[in-house]
Coordinates of C-alpha atoms in Angstrom, one line a residue:
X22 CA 8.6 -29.3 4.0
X23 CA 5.4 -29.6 1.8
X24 CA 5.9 -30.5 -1.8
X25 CA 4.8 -27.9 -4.8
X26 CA 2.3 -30.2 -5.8
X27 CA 0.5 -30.9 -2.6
X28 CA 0.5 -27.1 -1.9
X29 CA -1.7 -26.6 -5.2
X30 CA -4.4 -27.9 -3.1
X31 CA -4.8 -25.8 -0.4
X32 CA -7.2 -28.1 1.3
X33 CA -5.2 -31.2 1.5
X34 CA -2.1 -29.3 1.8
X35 CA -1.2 -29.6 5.5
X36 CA 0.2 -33.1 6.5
X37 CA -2.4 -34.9 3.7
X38 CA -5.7 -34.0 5.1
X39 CA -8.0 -31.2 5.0
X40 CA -8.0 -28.0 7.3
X41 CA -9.7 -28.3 10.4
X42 CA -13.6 -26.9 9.3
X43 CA -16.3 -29.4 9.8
X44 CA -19.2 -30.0 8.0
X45 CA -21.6 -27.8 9.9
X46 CA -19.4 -24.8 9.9
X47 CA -18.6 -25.2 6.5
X48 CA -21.3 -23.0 4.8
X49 CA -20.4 -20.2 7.5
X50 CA -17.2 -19.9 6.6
X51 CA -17.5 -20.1 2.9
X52 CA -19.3 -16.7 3.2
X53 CA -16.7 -13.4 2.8
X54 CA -15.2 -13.5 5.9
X55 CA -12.4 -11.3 7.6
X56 CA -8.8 -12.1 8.7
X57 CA -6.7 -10.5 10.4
X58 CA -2.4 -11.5 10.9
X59 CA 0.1 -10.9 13.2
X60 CA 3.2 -10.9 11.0
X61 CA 7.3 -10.3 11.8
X62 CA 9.6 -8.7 9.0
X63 CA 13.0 -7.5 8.0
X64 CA 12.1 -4.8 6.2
X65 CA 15.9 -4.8 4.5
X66 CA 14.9 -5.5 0.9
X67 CA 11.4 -3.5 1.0
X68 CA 10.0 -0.3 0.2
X69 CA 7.8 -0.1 3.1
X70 CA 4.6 -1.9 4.1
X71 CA 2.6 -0.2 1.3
X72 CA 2.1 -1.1 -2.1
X73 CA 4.5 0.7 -4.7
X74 CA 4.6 0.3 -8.6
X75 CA 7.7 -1.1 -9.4
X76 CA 8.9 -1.8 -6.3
X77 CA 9.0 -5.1 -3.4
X78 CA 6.9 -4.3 -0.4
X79 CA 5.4 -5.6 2.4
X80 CA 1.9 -5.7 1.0
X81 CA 2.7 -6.9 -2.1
X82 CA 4.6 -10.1 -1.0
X83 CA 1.7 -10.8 1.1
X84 CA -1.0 -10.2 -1.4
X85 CA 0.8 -12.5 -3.5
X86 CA 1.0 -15.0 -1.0
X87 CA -2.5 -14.9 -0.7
X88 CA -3.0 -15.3 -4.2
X89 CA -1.0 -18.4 -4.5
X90 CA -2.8 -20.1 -1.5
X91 CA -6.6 -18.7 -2.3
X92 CA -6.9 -17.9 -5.6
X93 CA -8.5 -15.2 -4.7
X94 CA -7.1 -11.2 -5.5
X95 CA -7.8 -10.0 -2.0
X96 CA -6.8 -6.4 -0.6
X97 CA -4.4 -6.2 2.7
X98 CA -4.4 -3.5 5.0
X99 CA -2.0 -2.8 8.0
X100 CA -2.6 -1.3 11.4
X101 CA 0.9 0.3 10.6
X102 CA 2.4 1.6 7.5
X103 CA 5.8 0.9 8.1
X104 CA 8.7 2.5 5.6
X105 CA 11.2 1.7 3.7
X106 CA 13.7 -0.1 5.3
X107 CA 12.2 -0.5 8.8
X108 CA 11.6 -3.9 10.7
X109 CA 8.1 -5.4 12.6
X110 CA 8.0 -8.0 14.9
X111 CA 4.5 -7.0 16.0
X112 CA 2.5 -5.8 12.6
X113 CA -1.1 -6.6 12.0
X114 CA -2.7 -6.7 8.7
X115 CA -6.1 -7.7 8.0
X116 CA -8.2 -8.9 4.8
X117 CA -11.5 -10.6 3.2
X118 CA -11.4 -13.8 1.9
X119 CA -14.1 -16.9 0.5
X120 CA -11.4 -19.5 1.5
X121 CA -13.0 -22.2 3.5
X122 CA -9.2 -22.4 5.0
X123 CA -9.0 -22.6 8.5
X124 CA -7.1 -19.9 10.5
X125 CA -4.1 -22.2 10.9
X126 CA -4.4 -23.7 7.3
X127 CA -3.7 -19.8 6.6
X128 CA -0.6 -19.5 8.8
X129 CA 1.4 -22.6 7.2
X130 CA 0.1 -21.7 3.6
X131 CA 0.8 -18.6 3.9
X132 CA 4.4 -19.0 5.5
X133 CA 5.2 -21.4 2.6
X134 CA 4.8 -18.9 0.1
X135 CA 6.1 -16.0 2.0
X136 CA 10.0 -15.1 1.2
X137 CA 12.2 -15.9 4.1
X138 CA 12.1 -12.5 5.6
X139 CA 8.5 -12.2 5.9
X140 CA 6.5 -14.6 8.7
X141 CA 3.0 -14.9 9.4
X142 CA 3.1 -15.8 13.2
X143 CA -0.5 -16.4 14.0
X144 CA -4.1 -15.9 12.5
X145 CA -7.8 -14.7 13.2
X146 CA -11.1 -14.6 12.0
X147 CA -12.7 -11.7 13.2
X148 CA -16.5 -9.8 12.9
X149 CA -16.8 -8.0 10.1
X150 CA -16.9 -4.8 12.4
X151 CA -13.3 -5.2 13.8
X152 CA -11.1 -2.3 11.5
X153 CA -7.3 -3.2 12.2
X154 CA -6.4 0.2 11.9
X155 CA -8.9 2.5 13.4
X156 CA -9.3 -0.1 16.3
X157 CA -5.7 0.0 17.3
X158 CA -5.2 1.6 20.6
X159 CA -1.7 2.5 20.8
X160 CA 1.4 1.2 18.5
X161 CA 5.1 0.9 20.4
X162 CA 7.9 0.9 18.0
X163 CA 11.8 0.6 19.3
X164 CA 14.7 2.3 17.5
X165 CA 18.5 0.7 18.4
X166 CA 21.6 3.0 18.2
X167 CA 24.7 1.0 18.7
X168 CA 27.0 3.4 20.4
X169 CA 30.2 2.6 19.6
X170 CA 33.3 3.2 17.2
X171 CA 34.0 -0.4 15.5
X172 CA 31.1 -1.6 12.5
X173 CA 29.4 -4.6 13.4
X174 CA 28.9 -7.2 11.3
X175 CA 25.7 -8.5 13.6
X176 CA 24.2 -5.1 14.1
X177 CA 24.7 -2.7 11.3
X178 CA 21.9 -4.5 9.7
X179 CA 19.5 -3.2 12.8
X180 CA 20.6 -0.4 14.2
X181 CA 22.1 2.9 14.1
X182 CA 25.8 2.9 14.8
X183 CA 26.9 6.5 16.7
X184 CA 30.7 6.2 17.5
X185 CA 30.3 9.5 19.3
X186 CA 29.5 9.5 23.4
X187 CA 26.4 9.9 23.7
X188 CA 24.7 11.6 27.3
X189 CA 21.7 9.3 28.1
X190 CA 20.7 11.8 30.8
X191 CA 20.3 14.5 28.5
X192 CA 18.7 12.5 25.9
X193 CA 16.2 11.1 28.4
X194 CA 15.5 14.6 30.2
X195 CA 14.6 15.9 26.3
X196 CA 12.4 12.9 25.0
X197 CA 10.0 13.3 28.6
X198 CA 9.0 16.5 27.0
X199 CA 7.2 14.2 24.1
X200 CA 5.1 12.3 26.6
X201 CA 1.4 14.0 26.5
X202 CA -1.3 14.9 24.3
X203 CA 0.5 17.7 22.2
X204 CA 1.5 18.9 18.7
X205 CA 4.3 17.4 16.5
X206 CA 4.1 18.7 13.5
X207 CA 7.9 19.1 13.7
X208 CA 8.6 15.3 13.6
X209 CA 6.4 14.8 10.4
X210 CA 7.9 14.7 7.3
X211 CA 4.8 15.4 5.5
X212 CA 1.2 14.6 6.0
X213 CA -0.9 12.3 4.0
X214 CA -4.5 13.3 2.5
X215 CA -5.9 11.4 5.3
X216 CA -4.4 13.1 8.0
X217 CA -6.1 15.8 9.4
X218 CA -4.5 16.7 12.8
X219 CA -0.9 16.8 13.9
X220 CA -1.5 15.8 17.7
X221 CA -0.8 12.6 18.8
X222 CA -0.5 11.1 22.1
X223 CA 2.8 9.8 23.4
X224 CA 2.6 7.6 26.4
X225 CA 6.4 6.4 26.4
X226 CA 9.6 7.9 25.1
X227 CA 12.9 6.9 26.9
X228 CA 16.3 5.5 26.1
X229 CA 17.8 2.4 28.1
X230 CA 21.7 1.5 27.4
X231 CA 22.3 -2.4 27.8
X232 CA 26.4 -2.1 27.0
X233 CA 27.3 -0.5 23.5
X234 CA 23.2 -1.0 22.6
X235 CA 21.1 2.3 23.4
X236 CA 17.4 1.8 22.7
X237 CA 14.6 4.1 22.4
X238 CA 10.8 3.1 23.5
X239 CA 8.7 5.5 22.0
X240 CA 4.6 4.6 21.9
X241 CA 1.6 6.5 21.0
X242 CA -1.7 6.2 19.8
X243 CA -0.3 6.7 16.5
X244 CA 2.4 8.2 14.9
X245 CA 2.9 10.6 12.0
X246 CA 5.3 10.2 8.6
X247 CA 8.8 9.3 10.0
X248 CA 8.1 10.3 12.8
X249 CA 9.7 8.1 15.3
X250 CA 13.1 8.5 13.2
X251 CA 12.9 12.1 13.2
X252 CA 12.7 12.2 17.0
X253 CA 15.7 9.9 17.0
X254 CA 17.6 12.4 15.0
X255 CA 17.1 15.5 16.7
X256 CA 17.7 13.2 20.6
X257 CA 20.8 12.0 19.1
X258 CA 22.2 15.6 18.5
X259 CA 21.0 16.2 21.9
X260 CA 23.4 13.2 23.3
X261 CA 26.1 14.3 21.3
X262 CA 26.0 18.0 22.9
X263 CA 25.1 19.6 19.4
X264 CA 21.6 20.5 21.1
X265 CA 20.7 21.8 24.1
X266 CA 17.1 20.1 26.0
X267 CA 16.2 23.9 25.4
X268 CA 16.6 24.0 21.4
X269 CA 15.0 20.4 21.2
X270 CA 12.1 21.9 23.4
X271 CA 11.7 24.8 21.1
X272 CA 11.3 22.5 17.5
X273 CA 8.6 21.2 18.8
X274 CA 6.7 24.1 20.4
X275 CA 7.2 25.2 16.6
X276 CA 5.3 23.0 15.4
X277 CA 7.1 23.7 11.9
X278 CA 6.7 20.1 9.9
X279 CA 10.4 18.8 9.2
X280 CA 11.8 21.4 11.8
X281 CA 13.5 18.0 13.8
X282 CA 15.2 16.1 10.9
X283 CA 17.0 15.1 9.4
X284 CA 15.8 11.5 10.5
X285 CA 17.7 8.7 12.0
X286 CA 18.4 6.1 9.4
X287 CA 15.8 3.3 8.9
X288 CA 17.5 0.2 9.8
X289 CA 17.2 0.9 13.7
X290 CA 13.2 1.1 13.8
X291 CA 11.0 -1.4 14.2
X292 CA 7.3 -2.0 15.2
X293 CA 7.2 -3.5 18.1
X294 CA 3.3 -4.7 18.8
X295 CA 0.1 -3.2 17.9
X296 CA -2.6 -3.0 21.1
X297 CA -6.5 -3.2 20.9
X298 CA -8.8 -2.9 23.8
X299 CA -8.2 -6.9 24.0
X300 CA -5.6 -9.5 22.8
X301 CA -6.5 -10.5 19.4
X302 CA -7.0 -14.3 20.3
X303 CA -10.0 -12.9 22.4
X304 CA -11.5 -11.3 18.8
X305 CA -11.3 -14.4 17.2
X306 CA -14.8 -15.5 16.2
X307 CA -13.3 -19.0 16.0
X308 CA -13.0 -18.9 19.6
X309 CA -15.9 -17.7 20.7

């Protein structure tokens, strides 16, 4: 591990000599350049990706992270503004920075700042044109259900644990109706000032049982507030024969906002991977 006072150089902090940016690229890259993160997370502890006064997020460890390793205040965004409580192993997040760090200077430096439950896997320096969230072409999130009667000391952390039987037909013949282009007002919570439609486009909703452990694939180009959990809810009901396919067809032809909760609990979701039109390696100007 890297000692305190070698890390209060970034430059020589990474086994005792300097990042890898040579002498002709180092004017380039000392110019405001933009980075983008893949980053995995147990979102246990947090209140969501997003920054909130008074409270540990996402964003905030990061930022501080950054902080510590730059000097710099710099401003994250994320391709995907996770909750409270809910998990990522594929979020991206993306920021401007002077550093003259190089892209895997940032990884390590960042990952020895980070808490424990928060890991930068890889990094990029991308044109200042690439927008991690408006370039995102689909995001695929997975929600677990444990189906089974006993707690479990392994799982309970990461998944929803349903002691009742639950009909996999049914549930699977009632989540095909969300694949499509269509309305689903019913799954949103509530709506953000920056939303301004309620139509997504789902390209995958199914369930898969592997033993006691039912999982739920669910992507889409993007994906309203709590929605994915709502869904969960109202498909659960379904498999435990408290809803027909016909009821759960009928909340979202309402298109009613909060007509499908109450929502599964947060502890079974999380964000999966984040696609673009290419992998991100292949945006890195590094690379290039």
């Amino acid at each position: 591990m890297v000692d305190a006072m070698t890390m209060a150089k970034p430059e020589t902090a990474f086994h005792g000599k300097s990042p890898n940016v040579d002498a002709e690229d180092a004017a380039e890259l000392g110019k405001t350049t933009r980075l983008t993160v893949a980053l995995e997370y147990n979102g246990h502890r947090y209140h969501g990706f997003q920054l909130q006064k008074g409270q540990p997020t996402i964003q905030g460890e990061l930022e501080k992270a950054l902080k510590a390793l730059t000097g710099e205040n710099i401003r994250v965004a994320a391709s995907s503004r996770t909750d409270s409580g809910v998990h990522a192993e594929g979020q991206v997040a993306s920021f401007r920075t002077d550093s003259k760090l190089a892209t895997s200077a940032f990884t390590g430096g960042l990952n020895y700042y980070l808490p424990d439950d928060i890991a930068v896997k890889a990094a990029y320096r991308m044109a200042e044109s690439f927008n991690v969230r408006k370039d995102a072409v689909s995001r695929e999130y997975k929600y677990r259900i444990l189906n089974r009667q006993m707690r479990s000391p392994l799982w309970d952390s990461y998944s929803y644990r349903v002691s009742s039987d639950l009909d996999i037909e049914k549930m699977n013949e009632a989540a095909g109706l969300l694949v499509g282009q269509k309305d689903y007002a019913s799954f949103a919570s509530n709506l953000g000032d920056d939303v301004k439609s309620t139509v997504r486009r789902v390209s995958e909703a199914r369930f898969e049982r592997n033993g006691e452990m039912v999982t739920f694939h669910m992507a889409a180009n993007a994906f309203l507030a709590h929605q994915v959990r709502n869904t969960v809810g109202a498909l659960v009901r379904v498999g435990m024969a408290k809803m027909t396919v016909k009821r759960f067809h009928s909340i979202m032809e309402a298109r009613r906002m909060g007509l499908a909760g109450p929502a599964a609990p947060a502890c079974g979701l999380c964000l999966m991977k984040v696609n673009y039109k290419k992998n991100l390696e292949e945006y890195d100007i590094e690379n290039l």
